[in-house]
XYZ file of C-alpha atoms in Angstrom:
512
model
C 16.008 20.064 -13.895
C 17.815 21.102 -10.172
C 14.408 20.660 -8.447
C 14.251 17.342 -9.028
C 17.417 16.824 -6.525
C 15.623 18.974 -3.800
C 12.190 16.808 -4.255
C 12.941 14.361 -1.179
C 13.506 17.472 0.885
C 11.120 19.477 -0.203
C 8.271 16.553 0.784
C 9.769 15.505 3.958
C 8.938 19.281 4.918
C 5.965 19.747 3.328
C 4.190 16.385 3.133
C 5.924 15.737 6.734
C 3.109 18.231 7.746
C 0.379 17.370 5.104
C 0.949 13.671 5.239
C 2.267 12.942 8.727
C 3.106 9.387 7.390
C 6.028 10.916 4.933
C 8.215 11.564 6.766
C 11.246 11.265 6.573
C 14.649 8.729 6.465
C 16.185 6.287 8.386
C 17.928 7.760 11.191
C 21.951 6.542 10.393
C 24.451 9.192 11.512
C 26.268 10.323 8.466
C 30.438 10.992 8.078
C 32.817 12.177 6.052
C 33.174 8.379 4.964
C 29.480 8.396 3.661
C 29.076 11.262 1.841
C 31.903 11.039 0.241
C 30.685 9.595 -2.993
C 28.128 12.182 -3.575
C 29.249 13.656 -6.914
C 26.493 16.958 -7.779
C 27.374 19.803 -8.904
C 28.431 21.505 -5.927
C 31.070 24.517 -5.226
C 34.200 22.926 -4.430
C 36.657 24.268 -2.478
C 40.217 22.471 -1.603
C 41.161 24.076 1.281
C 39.425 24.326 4.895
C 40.405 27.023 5.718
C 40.842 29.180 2.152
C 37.284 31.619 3.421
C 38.196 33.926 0.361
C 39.403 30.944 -2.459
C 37.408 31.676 -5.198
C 35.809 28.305 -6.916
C 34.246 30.077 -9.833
C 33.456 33.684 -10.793
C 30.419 34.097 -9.215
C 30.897 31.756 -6.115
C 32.957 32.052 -2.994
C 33.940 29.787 -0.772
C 32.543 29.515 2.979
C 34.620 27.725 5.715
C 33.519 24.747 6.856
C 32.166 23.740 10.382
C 31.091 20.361 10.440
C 30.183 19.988 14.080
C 28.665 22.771 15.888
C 26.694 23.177 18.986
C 24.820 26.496 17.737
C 21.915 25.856 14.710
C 21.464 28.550 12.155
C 17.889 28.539 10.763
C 16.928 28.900 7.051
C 16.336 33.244 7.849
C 19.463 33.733 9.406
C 18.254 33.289 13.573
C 19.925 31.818 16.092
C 19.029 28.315 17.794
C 21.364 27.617 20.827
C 21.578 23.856 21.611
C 21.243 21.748 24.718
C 24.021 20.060 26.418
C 25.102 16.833 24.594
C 23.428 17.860 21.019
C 25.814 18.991 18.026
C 24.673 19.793 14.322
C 25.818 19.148 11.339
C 24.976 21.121 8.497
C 24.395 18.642 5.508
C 24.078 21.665 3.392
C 27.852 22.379 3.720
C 29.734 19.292 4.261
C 33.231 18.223 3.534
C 34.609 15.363 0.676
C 37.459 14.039 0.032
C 37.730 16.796 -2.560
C 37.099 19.389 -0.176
C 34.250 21.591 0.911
C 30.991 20.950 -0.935
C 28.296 24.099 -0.994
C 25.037 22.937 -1.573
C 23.580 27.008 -1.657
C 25.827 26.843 -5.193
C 24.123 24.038 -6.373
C 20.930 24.752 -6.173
C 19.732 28.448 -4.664
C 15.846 29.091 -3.962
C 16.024 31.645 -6.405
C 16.770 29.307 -9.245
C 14.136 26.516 -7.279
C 11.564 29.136 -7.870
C 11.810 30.230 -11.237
C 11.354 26.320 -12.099
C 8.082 26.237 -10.110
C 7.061 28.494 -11.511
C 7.885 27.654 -15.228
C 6.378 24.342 -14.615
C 3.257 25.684 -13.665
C 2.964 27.910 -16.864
C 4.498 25.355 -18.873
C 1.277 22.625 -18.041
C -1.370 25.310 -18.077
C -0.157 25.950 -21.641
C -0.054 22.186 -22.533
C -2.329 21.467 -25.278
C -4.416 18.829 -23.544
C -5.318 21.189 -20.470
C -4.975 24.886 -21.985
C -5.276 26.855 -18.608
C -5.277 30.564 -19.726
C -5.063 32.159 -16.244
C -1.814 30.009 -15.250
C -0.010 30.480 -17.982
C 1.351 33.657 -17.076
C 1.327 32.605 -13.391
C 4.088 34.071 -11.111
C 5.159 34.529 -7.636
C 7.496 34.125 -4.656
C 7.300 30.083 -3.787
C 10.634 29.246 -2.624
C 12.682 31.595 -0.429
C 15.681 29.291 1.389
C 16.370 25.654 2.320
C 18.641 24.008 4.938
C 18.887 20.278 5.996
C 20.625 19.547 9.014
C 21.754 16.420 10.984
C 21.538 16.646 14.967
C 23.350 14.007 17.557
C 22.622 13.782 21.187
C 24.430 12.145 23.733
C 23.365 11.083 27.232
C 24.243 7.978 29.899
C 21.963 6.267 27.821
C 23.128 6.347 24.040
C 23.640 8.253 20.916
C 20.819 10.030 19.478
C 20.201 10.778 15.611
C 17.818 12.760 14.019
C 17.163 15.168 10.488
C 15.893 18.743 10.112
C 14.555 20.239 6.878
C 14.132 23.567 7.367
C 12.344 25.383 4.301
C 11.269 28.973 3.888
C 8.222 29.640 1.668
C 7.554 32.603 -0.061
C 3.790 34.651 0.139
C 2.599 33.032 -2.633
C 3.131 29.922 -1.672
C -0.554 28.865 -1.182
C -1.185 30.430 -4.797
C 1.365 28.125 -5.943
C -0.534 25.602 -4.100
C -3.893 26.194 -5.821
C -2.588 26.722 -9.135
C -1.368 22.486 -9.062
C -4.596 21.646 -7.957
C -6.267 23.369 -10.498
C -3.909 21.389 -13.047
C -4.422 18.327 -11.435
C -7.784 18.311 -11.908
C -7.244 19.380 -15.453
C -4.585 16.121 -15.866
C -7.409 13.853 -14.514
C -10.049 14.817 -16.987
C -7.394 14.335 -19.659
C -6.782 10.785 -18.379
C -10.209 10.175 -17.968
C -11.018 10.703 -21.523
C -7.696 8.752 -22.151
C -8.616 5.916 -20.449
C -12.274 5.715 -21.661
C -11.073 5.990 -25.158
C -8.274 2.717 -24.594
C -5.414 5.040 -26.027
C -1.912 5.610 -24.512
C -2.009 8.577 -22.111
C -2.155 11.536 -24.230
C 0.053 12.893 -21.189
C 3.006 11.386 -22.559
C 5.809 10.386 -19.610
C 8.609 11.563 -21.962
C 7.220 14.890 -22.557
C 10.113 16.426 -21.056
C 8.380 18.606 -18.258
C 8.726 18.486 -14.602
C 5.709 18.999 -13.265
C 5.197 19.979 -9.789
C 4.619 16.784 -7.049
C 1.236 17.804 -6.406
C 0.565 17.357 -10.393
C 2.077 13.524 -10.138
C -0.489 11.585 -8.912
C -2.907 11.871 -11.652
C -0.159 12.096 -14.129
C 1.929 8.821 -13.335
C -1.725 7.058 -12.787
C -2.659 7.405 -16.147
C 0.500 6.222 -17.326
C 0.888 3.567 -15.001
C -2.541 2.187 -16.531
C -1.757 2.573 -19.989
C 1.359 0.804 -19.198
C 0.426 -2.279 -16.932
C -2.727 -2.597 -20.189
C 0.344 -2.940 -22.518
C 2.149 -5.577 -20.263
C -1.523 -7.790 -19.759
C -2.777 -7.287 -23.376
C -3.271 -9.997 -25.727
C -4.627 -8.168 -28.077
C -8.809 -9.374 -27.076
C -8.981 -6.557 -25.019
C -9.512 -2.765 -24.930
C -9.716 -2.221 -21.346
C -7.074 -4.308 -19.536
C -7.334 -2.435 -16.350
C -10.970 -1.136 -15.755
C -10.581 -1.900 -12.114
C -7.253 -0.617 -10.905
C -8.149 2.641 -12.633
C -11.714 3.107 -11.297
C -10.174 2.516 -7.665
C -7.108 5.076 -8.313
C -9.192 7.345 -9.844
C -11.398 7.165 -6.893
C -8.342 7.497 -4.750
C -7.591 10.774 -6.864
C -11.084 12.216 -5.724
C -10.344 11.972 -2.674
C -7.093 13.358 -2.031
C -8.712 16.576 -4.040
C -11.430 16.517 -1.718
C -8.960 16.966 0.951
C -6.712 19.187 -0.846
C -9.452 21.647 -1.448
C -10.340 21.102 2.025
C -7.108 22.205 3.599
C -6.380 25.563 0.848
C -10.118 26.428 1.554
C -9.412 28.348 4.875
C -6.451 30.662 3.723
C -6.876 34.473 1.825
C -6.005 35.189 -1.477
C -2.937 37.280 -0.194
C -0.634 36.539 2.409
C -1.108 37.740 5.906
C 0.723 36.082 8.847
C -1.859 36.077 11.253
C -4.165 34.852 9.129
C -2.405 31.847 7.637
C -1.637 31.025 11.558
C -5.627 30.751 11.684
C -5.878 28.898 8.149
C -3.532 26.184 8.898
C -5.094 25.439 12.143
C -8.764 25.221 10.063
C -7.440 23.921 7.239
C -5.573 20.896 9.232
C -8.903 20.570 11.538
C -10.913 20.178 7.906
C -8.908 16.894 7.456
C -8.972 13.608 9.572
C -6.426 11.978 7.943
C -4.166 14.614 9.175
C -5.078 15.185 13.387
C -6.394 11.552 13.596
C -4.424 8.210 13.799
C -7.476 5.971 13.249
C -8.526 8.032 10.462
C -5.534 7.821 8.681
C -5.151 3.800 9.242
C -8.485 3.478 8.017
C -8.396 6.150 4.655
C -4.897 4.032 4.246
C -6.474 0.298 4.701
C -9.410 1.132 2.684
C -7.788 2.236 -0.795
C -4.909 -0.748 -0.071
C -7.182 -3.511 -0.128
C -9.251 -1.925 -2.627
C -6.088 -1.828 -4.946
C -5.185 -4.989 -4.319
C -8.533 -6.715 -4.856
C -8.929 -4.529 -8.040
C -5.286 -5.542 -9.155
C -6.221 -9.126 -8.658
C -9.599 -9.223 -10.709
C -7.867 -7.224 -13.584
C -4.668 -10.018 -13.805
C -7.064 -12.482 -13.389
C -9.334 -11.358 -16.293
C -6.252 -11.232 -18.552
C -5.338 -14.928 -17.433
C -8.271 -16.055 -18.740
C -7.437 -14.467 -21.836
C -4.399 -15.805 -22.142
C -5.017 -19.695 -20.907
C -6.371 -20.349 -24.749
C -3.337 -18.416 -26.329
C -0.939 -20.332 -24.060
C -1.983 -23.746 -25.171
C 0.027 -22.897 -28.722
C 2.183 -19.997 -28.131
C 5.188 -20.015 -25.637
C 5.221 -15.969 -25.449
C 1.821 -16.296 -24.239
C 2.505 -19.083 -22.051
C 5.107 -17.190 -20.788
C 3.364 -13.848 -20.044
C 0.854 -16.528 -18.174
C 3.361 -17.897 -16.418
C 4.035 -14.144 -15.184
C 0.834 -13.401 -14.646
C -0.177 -15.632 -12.416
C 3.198 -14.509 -10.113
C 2.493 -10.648 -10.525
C -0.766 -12.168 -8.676
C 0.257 -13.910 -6.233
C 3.675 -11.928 -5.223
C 1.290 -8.975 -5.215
C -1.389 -10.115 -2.724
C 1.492 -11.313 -0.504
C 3.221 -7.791 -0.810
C 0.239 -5.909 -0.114
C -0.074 -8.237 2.888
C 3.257 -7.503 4.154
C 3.631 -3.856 3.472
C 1.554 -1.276 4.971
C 2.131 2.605 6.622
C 0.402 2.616 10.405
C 0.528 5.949 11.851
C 0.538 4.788 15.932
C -0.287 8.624 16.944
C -1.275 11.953 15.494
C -2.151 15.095 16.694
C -3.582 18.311 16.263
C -1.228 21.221 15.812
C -1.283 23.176 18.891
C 0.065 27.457 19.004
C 2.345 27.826 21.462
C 5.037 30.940 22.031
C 8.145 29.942 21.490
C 11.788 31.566 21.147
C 10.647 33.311 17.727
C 7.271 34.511 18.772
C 4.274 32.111 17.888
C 4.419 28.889 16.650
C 2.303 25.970 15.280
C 3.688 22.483 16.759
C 2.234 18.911 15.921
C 4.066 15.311 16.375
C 3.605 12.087 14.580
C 4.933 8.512 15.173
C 4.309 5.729 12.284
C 5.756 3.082 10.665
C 6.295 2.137 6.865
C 6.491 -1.574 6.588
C 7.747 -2.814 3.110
C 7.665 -6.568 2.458
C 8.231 -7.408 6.036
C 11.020 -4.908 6.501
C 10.136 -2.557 8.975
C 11.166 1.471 9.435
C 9.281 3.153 12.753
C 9.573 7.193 12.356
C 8.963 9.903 14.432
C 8.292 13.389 13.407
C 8.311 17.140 15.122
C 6.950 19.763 13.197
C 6.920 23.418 14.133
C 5.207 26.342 11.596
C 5.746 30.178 11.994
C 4.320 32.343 9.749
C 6.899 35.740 9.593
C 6.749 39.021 7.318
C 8.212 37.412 4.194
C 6.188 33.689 3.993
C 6.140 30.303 6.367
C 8.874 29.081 7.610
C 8.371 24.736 8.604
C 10.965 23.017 10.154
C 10.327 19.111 10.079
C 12.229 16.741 12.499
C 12.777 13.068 11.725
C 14.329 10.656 13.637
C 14.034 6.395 14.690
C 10.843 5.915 16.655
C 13.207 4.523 19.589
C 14.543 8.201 19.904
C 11.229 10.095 20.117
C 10.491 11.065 23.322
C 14.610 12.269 23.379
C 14.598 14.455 20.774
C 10.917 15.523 21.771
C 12.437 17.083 25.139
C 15.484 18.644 22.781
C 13.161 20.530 20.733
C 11.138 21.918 23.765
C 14.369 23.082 24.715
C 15.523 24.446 21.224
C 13.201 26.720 20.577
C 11.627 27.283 23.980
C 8.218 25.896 23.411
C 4.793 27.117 26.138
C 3.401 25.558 27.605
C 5.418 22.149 27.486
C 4.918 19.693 25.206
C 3.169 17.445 26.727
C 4.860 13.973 27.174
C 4.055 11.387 24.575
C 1.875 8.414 26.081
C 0.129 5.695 24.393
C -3.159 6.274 23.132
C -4.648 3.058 23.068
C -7.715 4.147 20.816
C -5.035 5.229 18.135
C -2.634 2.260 19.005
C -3.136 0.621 15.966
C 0.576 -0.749 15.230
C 0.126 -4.659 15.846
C 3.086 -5.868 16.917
C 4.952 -8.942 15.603
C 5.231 -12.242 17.390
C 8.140 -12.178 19.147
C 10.745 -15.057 20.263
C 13.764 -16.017 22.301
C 15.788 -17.781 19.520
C 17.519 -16.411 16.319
C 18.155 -18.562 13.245
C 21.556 -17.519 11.414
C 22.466 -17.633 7.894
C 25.219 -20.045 7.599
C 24.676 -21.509 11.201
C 23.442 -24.904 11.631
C 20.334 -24.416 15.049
C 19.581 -21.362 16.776
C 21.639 -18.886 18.424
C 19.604 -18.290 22.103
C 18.770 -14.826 22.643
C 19.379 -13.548 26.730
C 16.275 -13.606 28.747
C 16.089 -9.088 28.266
C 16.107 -9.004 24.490
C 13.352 -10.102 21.962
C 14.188 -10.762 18.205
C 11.573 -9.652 15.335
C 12.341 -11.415 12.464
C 11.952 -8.231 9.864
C 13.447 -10.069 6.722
C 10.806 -12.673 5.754
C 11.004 -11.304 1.707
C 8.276 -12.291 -0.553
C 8.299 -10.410 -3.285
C 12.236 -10.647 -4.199
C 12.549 -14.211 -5.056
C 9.513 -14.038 -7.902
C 12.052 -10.482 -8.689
C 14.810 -12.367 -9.051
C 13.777 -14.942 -10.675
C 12.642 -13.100 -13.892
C 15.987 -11.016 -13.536
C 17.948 -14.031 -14.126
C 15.617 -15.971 -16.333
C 15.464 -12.719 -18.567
C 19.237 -12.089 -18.425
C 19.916 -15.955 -19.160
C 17.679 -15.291 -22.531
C 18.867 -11.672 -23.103
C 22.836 -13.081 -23.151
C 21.510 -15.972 -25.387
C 19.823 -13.952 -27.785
C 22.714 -11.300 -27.811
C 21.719 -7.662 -28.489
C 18.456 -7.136 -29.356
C 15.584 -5.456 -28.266
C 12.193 -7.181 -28.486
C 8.657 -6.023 -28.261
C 7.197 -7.344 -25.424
C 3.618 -8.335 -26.883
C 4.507 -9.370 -30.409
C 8.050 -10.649 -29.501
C 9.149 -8.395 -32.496
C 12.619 -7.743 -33.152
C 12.517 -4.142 -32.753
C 15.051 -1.880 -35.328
C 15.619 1.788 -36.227
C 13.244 4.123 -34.809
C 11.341 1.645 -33.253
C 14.053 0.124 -30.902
């Protein structure tokens, strides 16, 4: 389905506000050179400057303007820019082939009508059987842009990303009708789960669901499928921990879902969604509060992780006898005991630390009133480590919302923080970002005035000025890579076939 190439910027909009934490991408500026292997199904058009070639019969061309010092929001205003900042529109870019249009690709109109087909198509789902969504309808999606901006002082180049989505009045009915099916997916799993059967919410069902449907979804499945990988057959319940702590994860984030919709009215009404945000983001820690967050995050990580442990380490002692005879089950063992270990070191070197959050404040701004907040984390994935910033502004106009979501490296913050005062004319100023050293919760890595080398015998002496973090200190690709080879090694000997994984069946017809 289209939607599923708009999901990444879709969330970084709407979980950028929801989920400070998701955020975002690395800040890299993009070129001509970079996108040019993108292949979608855009309008293409071969010339520049053709404004009137026609690229199909019900698309025309647009000319292109990759750099430009004036931003065009998502309904058609104006944003002038400060001196030394350019955009470039990533919706509209140029290929080797030409101009691409991404408005031909994939148009809010069409964005919506999948919503909202996805929503009718669960509630009619046999397992959950929702009778008042399956005729659901409404106005969800109403334009999307995504923009790259570059600033340029004495200092250095600045990059940063802006989603800019417009939501239709229904939006927060769209909103409540996935929470209602999400509850309705985790009672089927539930029953699922407590009966030891495959998720009777198949993965290959061929629906889309909506991303605030997921979690429960891919949970159940992810259990039913890590029980398949541990079972040796002496077991009905492989994974009794994992789920109880994922499923207590689930009730959570409903808890806070319900939390945050409680606040708004059934209908839309600008001023009062200006006042239901504002409650609805005050109803939720996790969201205003940097220590909250760090804390809702640590808790449910080592939770996981302990539960992930005891459940692998039950099916190890199910296995030890097996393996004694059998070389499958020596080998699943043998793979066992590194799912263990690689994931408590994994968990151990990956984390998400938000280092400040804060409230959304109203302030007046170029378009009338505004909701602002800011956010600086960092995701830290097997030792590698990506520090974000975010700038978030909400207005709430006739037709629906309107966020725009900012991303950008942590080391260009406080930059584009002054750029977007000046963008959109924020009062009162932003204030300045300082350290909050009750939220500081970021510990920072040891660092050092040498640098090993790959292929270079001592180390290289860093200048007295710079420090070196060592962000590459991998533990979980090695035990990945070597299964991939191990498994390749046997897949080339064995030529090709397709075995089951438990009975080491050679798998045929319907069943490979």
């Amino acid at each position: 389905m289209k939607h599923k190439y708009l999901k990444g910027l879709v969330l970084a909009a709407l979980l950028g506000l929801a989920t400070p934490a998701i955020s975002g991408v690395s800040a890299a500026e993009a070129t001509s050179s970079t996108l040019a292997p993108i292949s979608l199904g855009y309008g293409i058009v071969a010339s520049s400057d053709a404004i009137e070639t026609k690229v199909s019969p019900d698309t025309i061309a647009i000319k292109p303007q990759l750099v430009s010092t004036v931003m065009t929001t998502v309904d058609n205003k104006t944003v002038n820019l400060p001196a030394g900042v350019t955009v470039f529109d990533l919706k509209r870019m140029m290929t080797p082939m030409g101009m691409v249009d991404g408005t031909k690709f994939i148009s809010a109109k069409e964005l919506n009508a999948e919503y909202v087909k996805d929503i009718r198509d669960m509630a009619s789902k046999k397992e959950l059987n929702i009778k008042e969504l399956k005729d659901f309808n409404g106005t969800i999606y109403r334009d999307w842009n995504l923009y790259q901006l570059r600033g340029e002082d004495a200092e250095g180049v600045y990059t940063a990303y802006v989603v800019d989505l417009a939501l239709g009045p229904d939006y927060i009915k769209g909103e409540r009708a996935n929470l209602e099916i999400s509850n309705a997916l985790w009672d089927a799993a539930d029953k699922s789960v407590a009966n030891a059967k495959k998720s009777v919410i198949n993965s290959r069902d061929g629906v889309q669901e909506r991303d605030s449907m997921k979690f429960a979804k891919t949970a159940a499945i992810a259990a039913a499928y890590m029980s398949q990988v541990s079972n040796t057959g002496d077991s009905k319940d492989q994974l009794g921990h994992t789920w109880q702590v994922v499923r207590d994860l689930g009730d959570e984030l409903t808890k806070q879902q319900e939390a945050m919709l409680a606040p708004y009215p059934a209908e839309y009404d600008a001023n009062a969604f200006y006042a239901a945000m504002v409650k609805g983001t005050e109803a939720v820690p996790v969201m205003r509060d940097a220590a909250s967050f760090n804390q809702f995050v640590d808790k449910h990580k080592n939770n996981l992780v302990k539960a992930l442990v005891a459940d692998l380490d039950k099916a190890a002692g199910e296995l030890k006898t097996q393996a004694e005879t059998n070389e499958r089950a020596k080998e699943k063992l043998e793979l066992n005991r590194s799912l263990r270990d690689g994931l408590k070191k994994i968990f151990a070197t990956s984390d998400i630390k938000a280092d400040y959050l804060d409230q959304m404040e109203q302030l007046n701004s170029i378009f009338g009133p505004v909701l602002y907040s800011q956010a600086r984390e960092v995701f830290t994935f097997d030792s590698y480590e990506i520090p974000l910033g975010g700038l978030n502004l909400v207005r709430f106009d006739k037709e629906g919302p309107v966020i725009t979501v900012l991303t950008t490296n942590d080391g260009d913050f406080n930059y584009w923080q002054k750029q977007w005062q000046r963008m959109y004319g924020l009062e009162p100023q932003v204030r300045a970002f300082a350290a909050d050293t009750k939220n500081a919760a970021i510990p920072a890595k040891t660092s050092t005035t040498h640098m090993r080398a790959l292929g270079h015998d001592g180390n290289i002496v860093v200048p007295r000025d710079l420090t070196v973090k060592k962000l590459s200190d991998t533990v979980i690709v090695p035990t990945l890579w070597k299964f991939l080879e191990k498994d390749t090694k046997e897949s080339i000997a064995r030529g090709p076939e397709l075995r089951d994984w438990v009975t080491d069946k050679l798998l045929v017809g319907d069943e490979r």
